[in-house]
Amino acid sequence: MDWQTFIKEEEKKPYWANLMTAVDDEYEKYTCYPEYKNIFHAFDMTPMDKVKVVILGQDPYHEPNQAHGLAFSVLCEKLPPSLVNIYKEMENDLGIKINQDGNLDYLAKQGVLLLNTVLTVRAHEAFSHKSFGWTIFTDHVIEALDRLDQPIVFLLWGAPSQKKKVFLKNPKHLVLESAHPSPLSAYRGFFNSKPFSKVNDYLKKSNCSEIIWDKRNYH
């Protein structure tokens, strides 16, 4: 199965019409993020059969010029605090100086599915679309990934992401949980959790190519 087929199957389910009606109504009446055309950007960038890592966030950044459809990724120059903390932990974990912009497309191209539990948000209002039905959709995404017969590491950052653990039963997959990288919680277990080296250790043991976390080394 590919993402296009998966989404077509979701479109037939009862929750989907309500979800998309609510999303369309919000985008018509309010400023919402990411841009409508980028709502499914994560799936466009990382084909299902290429997924090696799933980084599960909460909902998109809700300020201008930030969210573009990949969890934690931004196109603006000023990096949001959560992403700053992710880069800090990359440095701490991998012993390399991370000096890069906020666009994480380079990870998505390597098989890192950067997924939020909720895919849209109203400007300036965190979790404003959480009741629309996105969590049903992302539950189904996680279930579909869990059925895949390929090594996958799931990074569940924060309580909303960790609720998805119930769907992860495949012994070929590794689940790593920690606090969210937000400044409100990073000191409660995200820092020093060393997720990036753990991902690569698991991929190496599974005879998969490792993720190049340092953008300067990705070509």
PDB file of C-alpha atoms in Angstrom:
ATOM      1  CA  MET A   1       0.000   0.000   0.000  1.00  0.00           C
ATOM      2  CA  ASP A   2       1.070   3.604  -0.559  1.00  0.00           C
ATOM      3  CA  TRP A   3      -0.160   6.801   1.104  1.00  0.00           C
ATOM      4  CA  GLN A   4      -2.400   7.705  -1.825  1.00  0.00           C
ATOM      5  CA  THR A   5      -4.234   4.375  -1.538  1.00  0.00           C
ATOM      6  CA  PHE A   6      -4.349   4.674   2.255  1.00  0.00           C
ATOM      7  CA  ILE A   7      -5.923   8.152   2.135  1.00  0.00           C
ATOM      8  CA  LYS A   8      -8.464   7.030  -0.480  1.00  0.00           C
ATOM      9  CA  GLU A   9      -9.532   4.282   1.933  1.00  0.00           C
ATOM     10  CA  GLU A  10      -9.822   6.814   4.766  1.00  0.00           C
ATOM     11  CA  GLU A  11     -12.013   9.028   2.589  1.00  0.00           C
ATOM     12  CA  LYS A  12     -14.652   6.268   2.561  1.00  0.00           C
ATOM     13  CA  LYS A  13     -14.942   6.199   6.361  1.00  0.00           C
ATOM     14  CA  PRO A  14     -17.683   8.066   8.248  1.00  0.00           C
ATOM     15  CA  TYR A  15     -15.372  10.421  10.165  1.00  0.00           C
ATOM     16  CA  TRP A  16     -13.655  11.774   7.053  1.00  0.00           C
ATOM     17  CA  ALA A  17     -16.489  13.931   5.679  1.00  0.00           C
ATOM     18  CA  ASN A  18     -16.934  15.637   9.058  1.00  0.00           C
ATOM     19  CA  LEU A  19     -13.189  16.193   9.375  1.00  0.00           C
ATOM     20  CA  MET A  20     -12.743  17.786   5.966  1.00  0.00           C
ATOM     21  CA  THR A  21     -15.917  19.878   6.310  1.00  0.00           C
ATOM     22  CA  ALA A  22     -14.576  21.287   9.586  1.00  0.00           C
ATOM     23  CA  VAL A  23     -11.130  21.912   8.063  1.00  0.00           C
ATOM     24  CA  ASP A  24     -12.516  23.581   4.939  1.00  0.00           C
ATOM     25  CA  ASP A  25     -14.805  25.779   7.037  1.00  0.00           C
ATOM     26  CA  GLU A  26     -11.917  26.894   9.264  1.00  0.00           C
ATOM     27  CA  TYR A  27      -9.619  27.689   6.333  1.00  0.00           C
ATOM     28  CA  GLU A  28     -12.414  29.707   4.735  1.00  0.00           C
ATOM     29  CA  LYS A  29     -13.203  31.750   7.868  1.00  0.00           C
ATOM     30  CA  TYR A  30      -9.840  32.034   9.651  1.00  0.00           C
ATOM     31  CA  THR A  31      -6.124  32.064   9.069  1.00  0.00           C
ATOM     32  CA  CYS A  32      -4.934  28.482   9.568  1.00  0.00           C
ATOM     33  CA  TYR A  33      -1.662  26.625   9.288  1.00  0.00           C
ATOM     34  CA  PRO A  34      -0.022  25.041   7.421  1.00  0.00           C
ATOM     35  CA  GLU A  35      -1.093  26.348   4.018  1.00  0.00           C
ATOM     36  CA  TYR A  36      -3.961  24.209   2.771  1.00  0.00           C
ATOM     37  CA  LYS A  37      -1.818  22.703   0.010  1.00  0.00           C
ATOM     38  CA  ASN A  38       0.731  21.538   2.606  1.00  0.00           C
ATOM     39  CA  ILE A  39      -1.596  19.733   5.019  1.00  0.00           C
ATOM     40  CA  PHE A  40      -0.371  16.342   3.749  1.00  0.00           C
ATOM     41  CA  HIS A  41       3.195  17.436   2.978  1.00  0.00           C
ATOM     42  CA  ALA A  42       4.683  14.787   5.299  1.00  0.00           C
ATOM     43  CA  PHE A  43       3.060  12.031   3.244  1.00  0.00           C
ATOM     44  CA  ASP A  44       4.213  13.569  -0.041  1.00  0.00           C
ATOM     45  CA  MET A  45       7.803  13.711   1.218  1.00  0.00           C
ATOM     46  CA  THR A  46       8.088  10.259   2.823  1.00  0.00           C
ATOM     47  CA  PRO A  47       6.549   7.315   0.926  1.00  0.00           C
ATOM     48  CA  MET A  48       5.070   4.602   3.133  1.00  0.00           C
ATOM     49  CA  ASP A  49       7.508   1.906   2.017  1.00  0.00           C
ATOM     50  CA  LYS A  50      10.466   4.213   2.755  1.00  0.00           C
ATOM     51  CA  VAL A  51       9.492   5.061   6.360  1.00  0.00           C
ATOM     52  CA  LYS A  52      12.299   4.179   8.784  1.00  0.00           C
ATOM     53  CA  VAL A  53      11.574   6.650  11.580  1.00  0.00           C
ATOM     54  CA  VAL A  54       8.386   8.319  12.801  1.00  0.00           C
ATOM     55  CA  ILE A  55       8.778  11.491  14.854  1.00  0.00           C
ATOM     56  CA  LEU A  56       5.384  12.209  16.338  1.00  0.00           C
ATOM     57  CA  GLY A  57       4.639  15.738  17.478  1.00  0.00           C
ATOM     58  CA  GLN A  58       1.435  17.399  18.711  1.00  0.00           C
ATOM     59  CA  ASP A  59      -0.104  19.959  16.351  1.00  0.00           C
ATOM     60  CA  PRO A  60       1.385  22.451  13.875  1.00  0.00           C
ATOM     61  CA  TYR A  61       3.095  25.678  14.889  1.00  0.00           C
ATOM     62  CA  HIS A  62       0.409  28.350  15.038  1.00  0.00           C
ATOM     63  CA  GLU A  63       2.336  31.542  14.246  1.00  0.00           C
ATOM     64  CA  PRO A  64       2.965  33.011  10.751  1.00  0.00           C
ATOM     65  CA  ASN A  65       5.646  31.621   8.424  1.00  0.00           C
ATOM     66  CA  GLN A  66       6.309  28.539  10.528  1.00  0.00           C
ATOM     67  CA  ALA A  67       4.337  25.342   9.822  1.00  0.00           C
ATOM     68  CA  HIS A  68       4.660  23.787   6.370  1.00  0.00           C
ATOM     69  CA  GLY A  69       3.286  20.299   6.935  1.00  0.00           C
ATOM     70  CA  LEU A  70       6.174  18.532   8.687  1.00  0.00           C
ATOM     71  CA  ALA A  71       6.195  18.230  12.478  1.00  0.00           C
ATOM     72  CA  PHE A  72       8.746  20.612  14.079  1.00  0.00           C
ATOM     73  CA  SER A  73       9.921  21.938  10.686  1.00  0.00           C
ATOM     74  CA  VAL A  74       9.804  25.644   9.761  1.00  0.00           C
ATOM     75  CA  LEU A  75      10.706  27.794   6.774  1.00  0.00           C
ATOM     76  CA  CYS A  76      11.280  30.996   8.777  1.00  0.00           C
ATOM     77  CA  GLU A  77      14.653  32.265   9.995  1.00  0.00           C
ATOM     78  CA  LYS A  78      13.763  32.449  13.696  1.00  0.00           C
ATOM     79  CA  LEU A  79      13.649  28.908  15.022  1.00  0.00           C
ATOM     80  CA  PRO A  80      10.841  28.031  17.450  1.00  0.00           C
ATOM     81  CA  PRO A  81      11.949  26.925  20.938  1.00  0.00           C
ATOM     82  CA  SER A  82      10.980  23.258  20.434  1.00  0.00           C
ATOM     83  CA  LEU A  83      13.185  23.006  17.346  1.00  0.00           C
ATOM     84  CA  VAL A  84      16.033  24.814  19.124  1.00  0.00           C
ATOM     85  CA  ASN A  85      15.839  22.137  21.831  1.00  0.00           C
ATOM     86  CA  ILE A  86      15.789  19.349  19.240  1.00  0.00           C
ATOM     87  CA  TYR A  87      18.997  20.737  17.755  1.00  0.00           C
ATOM     88  CA  LYS A  88      20.512  21.069  21.240  1.00  0.00           C
ATOM     89  CA  GLU A  89      19.813  17.398  21.904  1.00  0.00           C
ATOM     90  CA  MET A  90      21.257  16.454  18.493  1.00  0.00           C
ATOM     91  CA  GLU A  91      24.484  18.206  19.519  1.00  0.00           C
ATOM     92  CA  ASN A  92      24.481  16.596  22.944  1.00  0.00           C
ATOM     93  CA  ASP A  93      23.696  13.155  21.549  1.00  0.00           C
ATOM     94  CA  LEU A  94      25.866  13.061  18.443  1.00  0.00           C
ATOM     95  CA  GLY A  95      28.775  15.258  19.514  1.00  0.00           C
ATOM     96  CA  ILE A  96      28.504  17.448  16.426  1.00  0.00           C
ATOM     97  CA  LYS A  97      27.786  21.148  16.114  1.00  0.00           C
ATOM     98  CA  ILE A  98      24.332  21.520  14.595  1.00  0.00           C
ATOM     99  CA  ASN A  99      24.193  24.780  12.697  1.00  0.00           C
ATOM    100  CA  GLN A 100      21.311  24.613  10.269  1.00  0.00           C
ATOM    101  CA  ASP A 101      18.042  26.248   9.301  1.00  0.00           C
ATOM    102  CA  GLY A 102      14.659  24.949  10.392  1.00  0.00           C
ATOM    103  CA  ASN A 103      13.584  23.155   7.210  1.00  0.00           C
ATOM    104  CA  LEU A 104      13.528  19.417   7.955  1.00  0.00           C
ATOM    105  CA  ASP A 105      12.722  18.262   4.411  1.00  0.00           C
ATOM    106  CA  TYR A 106      16.190  16.659   4.347  1.00  0.00           C
ATOM    107  CA  LEU A 107      15.067  14.239   7.084  1.00  0.00           C
ATOM    108  CA  ALA A 108      11.743  13.492   5.378  1.00  0.00           C
ATOM    109  CA  LYS A 109      13.646  12.539   2.205  1.00  0.00           C
ATOM    110  CA  GLN A 110      15.637   9.996   4.230  1.00  0.00           C
ATOM    111  CA  GLY A 111      12.576   8.172   5.541  1.00  0.00           C
ATOM    112  CA  VAL A 112      11.758  10.206   8.650  1.00  0.00           C
ATOM    113  CA  LEU A 113       7.989  10.727   8.757  1.00  0.00           C
ATOM    114  CA  LEU A 114       7.523  14.005  10.635  1.00  0.00           C
ATOM    115  CA  LEU A 115       3.935  13.634  11.741  1.00  0.00           C
ATOM    116  CA  ASN A 116       1.747  15.621  14.115  1.00  0.00           C
ATOM    117  CA  THR A 117      -1.200  14.003  15.911  1.00  0.00           C
ATOM    118  CA  VAL A 118      -3.349  16.886  14.567  1.00  0.00           C
ATOM    119  CA  LEU A 119      -2.505  18.233  11.105  1.00  0.00           C
ATOM    120  CA  THR A 120      -4.024  21.734  11.139  1.00  0.00           C
ATOM    121  CA  VAL A 121      -4.430  24.643  13.552  1.00  0.00           C
ATOM    122  CA  ARG A 122      -6.046  28.079  13.708  1.00  0.00           C
ATOM    123  CA  ALA A 123      -3.568  30.959  13.903  1.00  0.00           C
ATOM    124  CA  HIS A 124      -2.416  31.758  17.459  1.00  0.00           C
ATOM    125  CA  GLU A 125      -4.579  28.991  19.009  1.00  0.00           C
ATOM    126  CA  ALA A 126      -2.703  25.786  19.862  1.00  0.00           C
ATOM    127  CA  PHE A 127      -4.709  22.566  19.560  1.00  0.00           C
ATOM    128  CA  SER A 128      -7.708  24.509  18.198  1.00  0.00           C
ATOM    129  CA  HIS A 129      -8.465  21.714  15.683  1.00  0.00           C
ATOM    130  CA  LYS A 130      -7.969  18.760  18.029  1.00  0.00           C
ATOM    131  CA  SER A 131     -11.675  17.854  18.048  1.00  0.00           C
ATOM    132  CA  PHE A 132     -12.055  17.775  14.249  1.00  0.00           C
ATOM    133  CA  GLY A 133     -11.140  14.119  13.760  1.00  0.00           C
ATOM    134  CA  TRP A 134      -7.446  14.379  12.909  1.00  0.00           C
ATOM    135  CA  THR A 135      -6.569  12.102  15.829  1.00  0.00           C
ATOM    136  CA  ILE A 136      -8.683   9.337  14.251  1.00  0.00           C
ATOM    137  CA  PHE A 137      -6.790   9.790  10.990  1.00  0.00           C
ATOM    138  CA  THR A 138      -3.387   9.712  12.684  1.00  0.00           C
ATOM    139  CA  ASP A 139      -4.431   6.683  14.777  1.00  0.00           C
ATOM    140  CA  HIS A 140      -5.069   4.908  11.476  1.00  0.00           C
ATOM    141  CA  VAL A 141      -1.722   6.116  10.084  1.00  0.00           C
ATOM    142  CA  ILE A 142       0.100   4.603  13.067  1.00  0.00           C
ATOM    143  CA  GLU A 143      -1.870   1.352  12.768  1.00  0.00           C
ATOM    144  CA  ALA A 144      -0.980   1.128   9.068  1.00  0.00           C
ATOM    145  CA  LEU A 145       2.705   1.721   9.797  1.00  0.00           C
ATOM    146  CA  ASP A 146       2.673  -0.865  12.569  1.00  0.00           C
ATOM    147  CA  ARG A 147       1.508  -3.472  10.058  1.00  0.00           C
ATOM    148  CA  LEU A 148       4.519  -2.875   7.816  1.00  0.00           C
ATOM    149  CA  ASP A 149       7.130  -5.605   7.704  1.00  0.00           C
ATOM    150  CA  GLN A 150      10.082  -3.216   7.863  1.00  0.00           C
ATOM    151  CA  PRO A 151      12.175  -1.839  10.747  1.00  0.00           C
ATOM    152  CA  ILE A 152      10.729   1.442  12.038  1.00  0.00           C
ATOM    153  CA  VAL A 153      11.639   3.525  15.072  1.00  0.00           C
ATOM    154  CA  PHE A 154       8.806   5.543  16.620  1.00  0.00           C
ATOM    155  CA  LEU A 155       9.808   8.619  18.630  1.00  0.00           C
ATOM    156  CA  LEU A 156       6.847   9.596  20.801  1.00  0.00           C
ATOM    157  CA  TRP A 157       7.501  13.059  22.228  1.00  0.00           C
ATOM    158  CA  GLY A 158       4.941  14.297  24.737  1.00  0.00           C
ATOM    159  CA  ALA A 159       1.677  12.930  26.116  1.00  0.00           C
ATOM    160  CA  PRO A 160      -0.524  13.343  22.989  1.00  0.00           C
ATOM    161  CA  SER A 161       2.008  11.340  20.957  1.00  0.00           C
ATOM    162  CA  GLN A 162       2.393   8.683  23.634  1.00  0.00           C
ATOM    163  CA  LYS A 163      -1.327   7.920  23.447  1.00  0.00           C
ATOM    164  CA  LYS A 164      -0.531   6.272  20.096  1.00  0.00           C
ATOM    165  CA  LYS A 165       1.658   3.650  21.762  1.00  0.00           C
ATOM    166  CA  VAL A 166      -1.380   1.416  22.189  1.00  0.00           C
ATOM    167  CA  PHE A 167      -1.327   0.812  18.406  1.00  0.00           C
ATOM    168  CA  LEU A 168       2.320  -0.263  18.293  1.00  0.00           C
ATOM    169  CA  LYS A 169       2.651  -4.025  18.639  1.00  0.00           C
ATOM    170  CA  ASN A 170       5.020  -5.064  15.864  1.00  0.00           C
ATOM    171  CA  PRO A 171       8.177  -6.689  17.330  1.00  0.00           C
ATOM    172  CA  LYS A 172      10.200  -5.391  14.367  1.00  0.00           C
ATOM    173  CA  HIS A 173       9.612  -1.833  15.544  1.00  0.00           C
ATOM    174  CA  LEU A 174      11.306   0.165  18.298  1.00  0.00           C
ATOM    175  CA  VAL A 175       9.320   2.654  20.395  1.00  0.00           C
ATOM    176  CA  LEU A 176      11.192   5.453  22.207  1.00  0.00           C
ATOM    177  CA  GLU A 177       9.212   7.755  24.495  1.00  0.00           C
ATOM    178  CA  SER A 178      10.278  10.994  26.125  1.00  0.00           C
ATOM    179  CA  ALA A 179       9.023  14.384  27.224  1.00  0.00           C
ATOM    180  CA  HIS A 180       8.178  16.884  24.495  1.00  0.00           C
ATOM    181  CA  PRO A 181      11.067  19.163  23.389  1.00  0.00           C
ATOM    182  CA  SER A 182       9.052  22.248  24.318  1.00  0.00           C
ATOM    183  CA  PRO A 183      10.808  24.522  26.869  1.00  0.00           C
ATOM    184  CA  LEU A 184       7.930  23.680  29.224  1.00  0.00           C
ATOM    185  CA  SER A 185       8.869  20.004  29.353  1.00  0.00           C
ATOM    186  CA  ALA A 186      12.269  19.352  27.728  1.00  0.00           C
ATOM    187  CA  TYR A 187      14.025  19.271  31.091  1.00  0.00           C
ATOM    188  CA  ARG A 188      11.704  16.483  32.257  1.00  0.00           C
ATOM    189  CA  GLY A 189      13.311  13.815  30.117  1.00  0.00           C
ATOM    190  CA  PHE A 190      13.812  15.023  26.551  1.00  0.00           C
ATOM    191  CA  PHE A 191      17.291  16.372  27.163  1.00  0.00           C
ATOM    192  CA  ASN A 192      19.836  13.574  27.412  1.00  0.00           C
ATOM    193  CA  SER A 193      17.384  10.990  26.030  1.00  0.00           C
ATOM    194  CA  LYS A 194      19.774  10.511  23.061  1.00  0.00           C
ATOM    195  CA  PRO A 195      17.063   9.571  20.544  1.00  0.00           C
ATOM    196  CA  PHE A 196      19.106  10.233  17.424  1.00  0.00           C
ATOM    197  CA  SER A 197      21.946   7.825  18.184  1.00  0.00           C
ATOM    198  CA  LYS A 198      19.414   5.227  19.401  1.00  0.00           C
ATOM    199  CA  VAL A 199      17.600   5.494  16.065  1.00  0.00           C
ATOM    200  CA  ASN A 200      20.796   4.932  14.128  1.00  0.00           C
ATOM    201  CA  ASP A 201      21.915   2.066  16.357  1.00  0.00           C
ATOM    202  CA  TYR A 202      18.612   0.310  15.706  1.00  0.00           C
ATOM    203  CA  LEU A 203      18.708   0.958  11.953  1.00  0.00           C
ATOM    204  CA  LYS A 204      22.284  -0.304  11.770  1.00  0.00           C
ATOM    205  CA  LYS A 205      21.382  -3.513  13.634  1.00  0.00           C
ATOM    206  CA  SER A 206      18.459  -3.923  11.234  1.00  0.00           C
ATOM    207  CA  ASN A 207      20.754  -3.564   8.182  1.00  0.00           C
ATOM    208  CA  CYS A 208      19.196  -0.249   7.174  1.00  0.00           C
ATOM    209  CA  SER A 209      21.034   2.916   6.202  1.00  0.00           C
ATOM    210  CA  GLU A 210      21.376   5.345   9.091  1.00  0.00           C
ATOM    211  CA  ILE A 211      19.824   8.816   9.192  1.00  0.00           C
ATOM    212  CA  ILE A 212      22.145  11.731   8.451  1.00  0.00           C
ATOM    213  CA  TRP A 213      21.042  14.150  11.165  1.00  0.00           C
ATOM    214  CA  ASP A 214      23.584  16.862  10.348  1.00  0.00           C
ATOM    215  CA  LYS A 215      22.214  18.706   7.318  1.00  0.00           C
ATOM    216  CA  ARG A 216      25.709  19.751   6.193  1.00  0.00           C
ATOM    217  CA  ASN A 217      26.516  16.093   5.523  1.00  0.00           C
ATOM    218  CA  TYR A 218      23.335  15.358   3.579  1.00  0.00           C
ATOM    219  CA  HIS A 219      23.614  15.562  -0.197  1.00  0.00           C
TER     220      HIS A 219
END
